[in-house]
Short mmCIF file of N, CA and C in Angstrom, two decimals:
data_model
loop_
_atom_site.label_atom_id
_atom_site.label_comp_id
_atom_site.label_asym_id
_atom_site.label_seq_id
_atom_site.Cartn_x
_atom_site.Cartn_y
_atom_site.Cartn_z
N UNK O 59 -6.87 -2.47 -22.55
CA UNK O 59 -5.45 -2.16 -22.45
C UNK O 59 -5.03 -1.25 -23.58
N UNK O 60 -4.11 -0.37 -23.27
CA UNK O 60 -3.51 0.52 -24.26
C UNK O 60 -2.00 0.35 -24.17
N UNK O 61 -1.37 0.16 -25.30
CA UNK O 61 0.09 0.10 -25.36
C UNK O 61 0.61 1.38 -25.97
N UNK O 62 1.63 1.94 -25.34
CA UNK O 62 2.20 3.22 -25.77
C UNK O 62 3.69 3.05 -26.03
N UNK O 63 4.14 3.57 -27.15
CA UNK O 63 5.56 3.48 -27.50
C UNK O 63 6.05 4.85 -27.93
N UNK O 64 7.01 5.38 -27.16
CA UNK O 64 7.58 6.69 -27.48
C UNK O 64 8.78 6.55 -28.41
N UNK O 65 9.03 7.60 -29.15
CA UNK O 65 10.22 7.68 -30.00
C UNK O 65 10.57 9.15 -30.20
N UNK O 66 11.78 9.37 -30.73
CA UNK O 66 12.18 10.73 -31.07
C UNK O 66 13.15 11.38 -30.12
N UNK O 67 13.47 10.72 -29.02
CA UNK O 67 14.43 11.29 -28.10
C UNK O 67 15.84 11.29 -28.67
N UNK O 68 16.75 11.95 -27.97
CA UNK O 68 18.12 11.98 -28.43
C UNK O 68 18.91 13.06 -27.74
N UNK O 69 20.09 13.34 -28.30
CA UNK O 69 20.99 14.36 -27.78
C UNK O 69 20.91 15.60 -28.66
N UNK O 70 20.74 16.75 -28.05
CA UNK O 70 20.63 18.00 -28.80
C UNK O 70 21.31 19.11 -28.01
N UNK O 71 21.83 20.09 -28.73
CA UNK O 71 22.44 21.22 -28.05
C UNK O 71 21.38 22.18 -27.53
N UNK O 72 21.73 22.93 -26.53
CA UNK O 72 20.83 23.95 -26.00
C UNK O 72 20.39 24.88 -27.12
N UNK O 73 19.10 25.20 -27.12
CA UNK O 73 18.54 26.03 -28.17
C UNK O 73 17.96 25.24 -29.33
N UNK O 74 18.25 23.95 -29.36
CA UNK O 74 17.78 23.10 -30.44
C UNK O 74 16.37 22.60 -30.22
N UNK O 75 15.93 21.73 -31.13
CA UNK O 75 14.56 21.22 -31.11
C UNK O 75 14.55 19.70 -31.26
N UNK O 76 13.51 19.11 -30.72
CA UNK O 76 13.23 17.69 -30.92
C UNK O 76 11.71 17.54 -30.99
N UNK O 77 11.26 16.51 -31.69
CA UNK O 77 9.85 16.16 -31.68
C UNK O 77 9.71 14.72 -31.21
N UNK O 78 9.01 14.56 -30.12
CA UNK O 78 8.71 13.23 -29.60
C UNK O 78 7.38 12.75 -30.17
N UNK O 79 7.31 11.46 -30.42
CA UNK O 79 6.08 10.83 -30.86
C UNK O 79 5.72 9.71 -29.90
N UNK O 80 4.43 9.45 -29.79
CA UNK O 80 3.96 8.35 -28.97
C UNK O 80 2.85 7.65 -29.74
N UNK O 81 3.11 6.42 -30.14
CA UNK O 81 2.15 5.63 -30.89
C UNK O 81 1.37 4.73 -29.95
N UNK O 82 0.06 4.74 -30.10
CA UNK O 82 -0.82 3.96 -29.23
C UNK O 82 -1.47 2.83 -30.00
N UNK O 83 -1.70 1.75 -29.30
CA UNK O 83 -2.45 0.63 -29.86
C UNK O 83 -3.32 0.05 -28.76
N UNK O 84 -4.34 -0.67 -29.18
CA UNK O 84 -5.26 -1.25 -28.21
C UNK O 84 -6.61 -0.59 -28.31
N UNK O 85 -7.13 -0.10 -27.21
CA UNK O 85 -8.45 0.53 -27.18
C UNK O 85 -8.46 1.83 -27.98
N UNK O 86 -9.64 2.29 -28.38
CA UNK O 86 -9.73 3.51 -29.20
C UNK O 86 -8.96 4.69 -28.61
N UNK O 87 -8.03 5.18 -29.39
CA UNK O 87 -7.15 6.26 -28.94
C UNK O 87 -7.92 7.50 -28.53
N UNK O 88 -8.99 7.80 -29.26
CA UNK O 88 -9.75 9.01 -29.00
C UNK O 88 -10.53 8.95 -27.69
N UNK O 89 -10.51 7.83 -27.02
CA UNK O 89 -11.18 7.70 -25.72
C UNK O 89 -10.35 8.24 -24.58
N UNK O 90 -9.12 8.61 -24.86
CA UNK O 90 -8.19 8.97 -23.80
C UNK O 90 -7.63 10.37 -23.97
N UNK O 91 -7.57 11.09 -22.86
CA UNK O 91 -6.71 12.26 -22.82
C UNK O 91 -5.27 11.76 -22.77
N UNK O 92 -4.36 12.53 -23.32
CA UNK O 92 -2.96 12.12 -23.37
C UNK O 92 -2.09 13.14 -22.69
N UNK O 93 -1.01 12.67 -22.12
CA UNK O 93 -0.09 13.57 -21.45
C UNK O 93 1.35 13.16 -21.67
N UNK O 94 2.21 14.12 -21.49
CA UNK O 94 3.66 13.87 -21.47
C UNK O 94 4.18 14.23 -20.08
N UNK O 95 5.01 13.36 -19.56
CA UNK O 95 5.67 13.57 -18.29
C UNK O 95 7.17 13.43 -18.51
N UNK O 96 7.95 13.87 -17.54
CA UNK O 96 9.40 13.65 -17.61
C UNK O 96 9.94 13.39 -16.22
N UNK O 97 11.06 12.70 -16.20
CA UNK O 97 11.72 12.40 -14.93
C UNK O 97 13.22 12.51 -15.11
N UNK O 98 13.80 13.44 -14.37
CA UNK O 98 15.25 13.61 -14.37
C UNK O 98 15.84 12.78 -13.25
N UNK O 99 17.13 12.43 -13.35
CA UNK O 99 17.76 11.63 -12.31
C UNK O 99 17.62 12.27 -10.93
N UNK O 100 17.17 11.50 -9.97
CA UNK O 100 17.04 11.99 -8.61
C UNK O 100 15.83 12.86 -8.35
N UNK O 101 14.97 13.01 -9.36
CA UNK O 101 13.79 13.87 -9.21
C UNK O 101 12.52 13.07 -9.42
N UNK O 102 11.42 13.63 -8.95
CA UNK O 102 10.13 12.98 -9.14
C UNK O 102 9.65 13.19 -10.58
N UNK O 103 8.76 12.30 -11.00
CA UNK O 103 8.17 12.45 -12.32
C UNK O 103 7.32 13.72 -12.34
N UNK O 104 7.45 14.48 -13.43
CA UNK O 104 6.83 15.80 -13.53
C UNK O 104 5.90 15.85 -14.74
N UNK O 105 4.72 16.41 -14.54
CA UNK O 105 3.81 16.66 -15.66
C UNK O 105 4.42 17.73 -16.56
N UNK O 106 4.36 17.52 -17.87
CA UNK O 106 4.89 18.48 -18.84
C UNK O 106 3.77 19.10 -19.66
N UNK O 107 2.93 18.27 -20.26
CA UNK O 107 1.89 18.79 -21.17
C UNK O 107 0.77 17.77 -21.27
N UNK O 108 -0.43 18.28 -21.54
CA UNK O 108 -1.57 17.40 -21.71
C UNK O 108 -2.47 17.89 -22.82
N UNK O 109 -3.28 16.98 -23.35
CA UNK O 109 -4.22 17.32 -24.42
C UNK O 109 -5.48 16.50 -24.22
N UNK O 110 -6.62 17.14 -24.41
CA UNK O 110 -7.90 16.46 -24.21
C UNK O 110 -8.18 15.47 -25.34
N UNK O 111 -9.24 14.68 -25.16
CA UNK O 111 -9.49 13.56 -26.08
C UNK O 111 -9.58 14.00 -27.54
N UNK O 112 -10.29 15.07 -27.78
CA UNK O 112 -10.47 15.54 -29.15
C UNK O 112 -9.39 16.49 -29.62
N UNK O 113 -8.49 16.85 -28.72
CA UNK O 113 -7.41 17.76 -29.07
C UNK O 113 -7.78 19.24 -28.97
N UNK O 114 -8.97 19.53 -28.46
CA UNK O 114 -9.41 20.91 -28.44
C UNK O 114 -8.79 21.78 -27.36
N UNK O 115 -8.19 21.15 -26.39
CA UNK O 115 -7.59 21.90 -25.28
C UNK O 115 -6.23 21.30 -24.93
N UNK O 116 -5.27 22.18 -24.71
CA UNK O 116 -3.93 21.75 -24.30
C UNK O 116 -3.51 22.54 -23.06
N UNK O 117 -2.62 21.99 -22.29
CA UNK O 117 -2.19 22.65 -21.06
C UNK O 117 -0.77 22.19 -20.76
N UNK O 118 -0.03 23.08 -20.09
CA UNK O 118 1.40 22.87 -19.91
C UNK O 118 1.86 23.29 -18.51
N UNK O 119 2.95 22.71 -18.10
CA UNK O 119 3.62 23.21 -16.90
C UNK O 119 4.26 24.54 -17.28
N UNK O 120 4.36 25.43 -16.33
CA UNK O 120 4.83 26.79 -16.62
C UNK O 120 6.22 26.81 -17.27
N UNK O 121 7.08 25.90 -16.88
CA UNK O 121 8.47 25.93 -17.34
C UNK O 121 8.63 25.64 -18.83
N UNK O 122 7.60 25.11 -19.48
CA UNK O 122 7.72 24.80 -20.90
C UNK O 122 6.77 25.62 -21.77
N UNK O 123 5.93 26.43 -21.16
CA UNK O 123 4.99 27.23 -21.93
C UNK O 123 5.74 28.13 -22.92
N UNK O 124 5.25 28.16 -24.14
CA UNK O 124 5.88 28.96 -25.18
C UNK O 124 7.02 28.25 -25.89
N UNK O 125 7.46 27.11 -25.36
CA UNK O 125 8.55 26.36 -25.98
C UNK O 125 8.10 24.99 -26.48
N UNK O 126 7.20 24.35 -25.76
CA UNK O 126 6.73 23.01 -26.12
C UNK O 126 5.29 23.08 -26.64
N UNK O 127 4.97 22.19 -27.55
CA UNK O 127 3.61 22.10 -28.08
C UNK O 127 3.21 20.64 -28.15
N UNK O 128 2.09 20.33 -27.52
CA UNK O 128 1.53 18.98 -27.60
C UNK O 128 0.43 18.97 -28.66
N UNK O 129 0.36 17.88 -29.41
CA UNK O 129 -0.69 17.74 -30.42
C UNK O 129 -0.99 16.26 -30.58
N UNK O 130 -2.09 15.97 -31.26
CA UNK O 130 -2.45 14.57 -31.47
C UNK O 130 -3.11 14.41 -32.83
N UNK O 131 -2.94 13.24 -33.39
CA UNK O 131 -3.64 12.85 -34.60
C UNK O 131 -4.39 11.56 -34.29
N UNK O 132 -5.68 11.69 -34.02
CA UNK O 132 -6.45 10.52 -33.61
C UNK O 132 -6.53 9.48 -34.73
N UNK O 133 -6.50 9.93 -35.96
CA UNK O 133 -6.56 8.99 -37.08
C UNK O 133 -5.30 8.13 -37.17
N UNK O 134 -4.20 8.63 -36.60
CA UNK O 134 -2.94 7.89 -36.61
C UNK O 134 -2.59 7.32 -35.24
N UNK O 135 -3.51 7.49 -34.28
CA UNK O 135 -3.27 6.99 -32.92
C UNK O 135 -1.94 7.46 -32.35
N UNK O 136 -1.65 8.73 -32.57
CA UNK O 136 -0.35 9.26 -32.19
C UNK O 136 -0.49 10.62 -31.50
N UNK O 137 0.32 10.82 -30.49
CA UNK O 137 0.44 12.11 -29.83
C UNK O 137 1.89 12.56 -29.96
N UNK O 138 2.07 13.88 -30.09
CA UNK O 138 3.40 14.44 -30.32
C UNK O 138 3.73 15.46 -29.24
N UNK O 139 5.01 15.68 -29.07
CA UNK O 139 5.49 16.78 -28.24
C UNK O 139 6.62 17.47 -28.99
N UNK O 140 6.31 18.63 -29.54
CA UNK O 140 7.32 19.43 -30.22
C UNK O 140 8.02 20.28 -29.17
N UNK O 141 9.33 20.14 -29.08
CA UNK O 141 10.11 20.84 -28.07
C UNK O 141 11.11 21.76 -28.76
N UNK O 142 10.95 23.05 -28.56
CA UNK O 142 11.83 24.05 -29.13
C UNK O 142 12.58 24.77 -28.02
N UNK O 143 13.64 25.47 -28.41
CA UNK O 143 14.44 26.26 -27.46
C UNK O 143 14.81 25.42 -26.24
N UNK O 144 15.30 24.25 -26.48
CA UNK O 144 15.59 23.32 -25.39
C UNK O 144 16.70 23.84 -24.49
N UNK O 145 16.57 23.52 -23.22
CA UNK O 145 17.53 23.94 -22.20
C UNK O 145 18.11 22.71 -21.52
N UNK O 146 19.30 22.83 -20.94
CA UNK O 146 19.88 21.68 -20.23
C UNK O 146 18.94 21.13 -19.15
N UNK O 147 18.16 21.98 -18.54
CA UNK O 147 17.24 21.52 -17.49
C UNK O 147 16.05 20.73 -18.04
N UNK O 148 15.92 20.65 -19.35
CA UNK O 148 14.89 19.80 -19.95
C UNK O 148 15.36 18.35 -20.06
N UNK O 149 16.62 18.10 -19.75
CA UNK O 149 17.16 16.75 -19.81
C UNK O 149 16.41 15.82 -18.86
N UNK O 150 15.88 14.73 -19.41
CA UNK O 150 15.08 13.78 -18.62
C UNK O 150 14.67 12.62 -19.52
N UNK O 151 14.09 11.61 -18.89
CA UNK O 151 13.36 10.59 -19.64
C UNK O 151 11.93 11.09 -19.78
N UNK O 152 11.44 11.09 -21.00
CA UNK O 152 10.09 11.58 -21.29
C UNK O 152 9.15 10.40 -21.52
N UNK O 153 8.00 10.47 -20.86
CA UNK O 153 7.00 9.41 -20.94
C UNK O 153 5.69 9.96 -21.48
N UNK O 154 5.02 9.21 -22.32
CA UNK O 154 3.65 9.56 -22.65
C UNK O 154 2.72 8.66 -21.84
N UNK O 155 1.52 9.14 -21.62
CA UNK O 155 0.57 8.42 -20.80
C UNK O 155 -0.85 8.71 -21.27
N UNK O 156 -1.74 7.78 -20.97
CA UNK O 156 -3.14 7.89 -21.39
C UNK O 156 -4.03 7.87 -20.16
N UNK O 157 -5.05 8.74 -20.17
CA UNK O 157 -5.97 8.85 -19.05
C UNK O 157 -7.41 8.75 -19.54
N UNK O 158 -8.26 8.10 -18.72
CA UNK O 158 -9.68 8.04 -19.06
C UNK O 158 -10.39 9.34 -18.76
N UNK O 159 -9.75 10.23 -18.01
CA UNK O 159 -10.35 11.51 -17.70
C UNK O 159 -10.20 12.45 -18.90
N UNK O 160 -11.07 13.43 -18.99
CA UNK O 160 -11.01 14.38 -20.10
C UNK O 160 -9.76 15.26 -20.00
N UNK O 161 -9.38 15.58 -18.76
CA UNK O 161 -8.21 16.42 -18.54
C UNK O 161 -7.51 15.91 -17.30
N UNK O 162 -6.20 15.75 -17.36
CA UNK O 162 -5.48 15.18 -16.23
C UNK O 162 -4.08 15.77 -16.16
N UNK O 163 -3.71 16.27 -14.99
CA UNK O 163 -2.39 16.86 -14.81
C UNK O 163 -1.58 16.15 -13.75
N UNK O 164 -2.11 15.08 -13.19
CA UNK O 164 -1.41 14.35 -12.16
C UNK O 164 -1.17 12.92 -12.61
N UNK O 165 0.01 12.40 -12.27
CA UNK O 165 0.38 11.07 -12.72
C UNK O 165 -0.63 10.01 -12.30
N UNK O 166 -1.21 10.18 -11.11
CA UNK O 166 -2.14 9.16 -10.61
C UNK O 166 -3.42 9.10 -11.44
N UNK O 167 -3.68 10.10 -12.25
CA UNK O 167 -4.88 10.10 -13.09
C UNK O 167 -4.67 9.35 -14.40
N UNK O 168 -3.45 8.92 -14.65
CA UNK O 168 -3.14 8.23 -15.90
C UNK O 168 -3.07 6.74 -15.68
N UNK O 169 -3.64 6.01 -16.64
CA UNK O 169 -3.78 4.57 -16.49
C UNK O 169 -2.72 3.77 -17.23
N UNK O 170 -2.22 4.33 -18.30
CA UNK O 170 -1.28 3.59 -19.14
C UNK O 170 -0.06 4.47 -19.44
N UNK O 171 1.11 3.82 -19.47
CA UNK O 171 2.36 4.54 -19.64
C UNK O 171 3.23 3.84 -20.68
N UNK O 172 4.00 4.67 -21.39
CA UNK O 172 5.01 4.11 -22.27
C UNK O 172 6.29 3.82 -21.50
N UNK O 173 7.29 3.34 -22.23
CA UNK O 173 8.54 2.94 -21.58
C UNK O 173 9.51 4.10 -21.42
N UNK O 174 9.24 5.21 -22.09
CA UNK O 174 10.07 6.39 -21.96
C UNK O 174 11.12 6.51 -23.05
N UNK O 175 11.50 7.75 -23.33
CA UNK O 175 12.56 8.04 -24.29
C UNK O 175 13.46 9.12 -23.70
N UNK O 176 14.76 8.94 -23.82
CA UNK O 176 15.72 9.84 -23.20
C UNK O 176 15.91 11.09 -24.05
N UNK O 177 15.84 12.24 -23.40
CA UNK O 177 16.18 13.52 -24.03
C UNK O 177 17.33 14.12 -23.25
N UNK O 178 18.42 14.42 -23.94
CA UNK O 178 19.58 15.02 -23.30
C UNK O 178 19.92 16.31 -24.03
N UNK O 179 19.98 17.40 -23.27
CA UNK O 179 20.29 18.72 -23.83
C UNK O 179 21.64 19.15 -23.29
N UNK O 180 22.58 19.35 -24.17
CA UNK O 180 23.93 19.75 -23.75
C UNK O 180 24.05 21.27 -23.78
N UNK O 181 24.86 21.79 -22.89
CA UNK O 181 25.03 23.25 -22.80
C UNK O 181 26.17 23.73 -23.68
#
């Protein structure tokens, strides 16, 4: 089992920045690829960013490329999502997730999920 706890969400004006953190406990953190997803009201959960087990490869949904950066510190069992140039359409609950696969872009490939943190971007 892996337990995931997100933090860092909040209210920010358009153009601002936030950094989300996700702390993991349980099985060895470095055994899992990590991802960030988001879900806006009335919409399906959407993949945002992913990072491989060792952190050597990252990948993003097109809408956040150049604005968001995913990173991880395996020694601290933590994955981050740095979000810059935020837009109102980034408003959602953000979830981190862990996958046993080396690379995963679909929710069904993830085994463990956090409880989510709200990000609200005002215009």
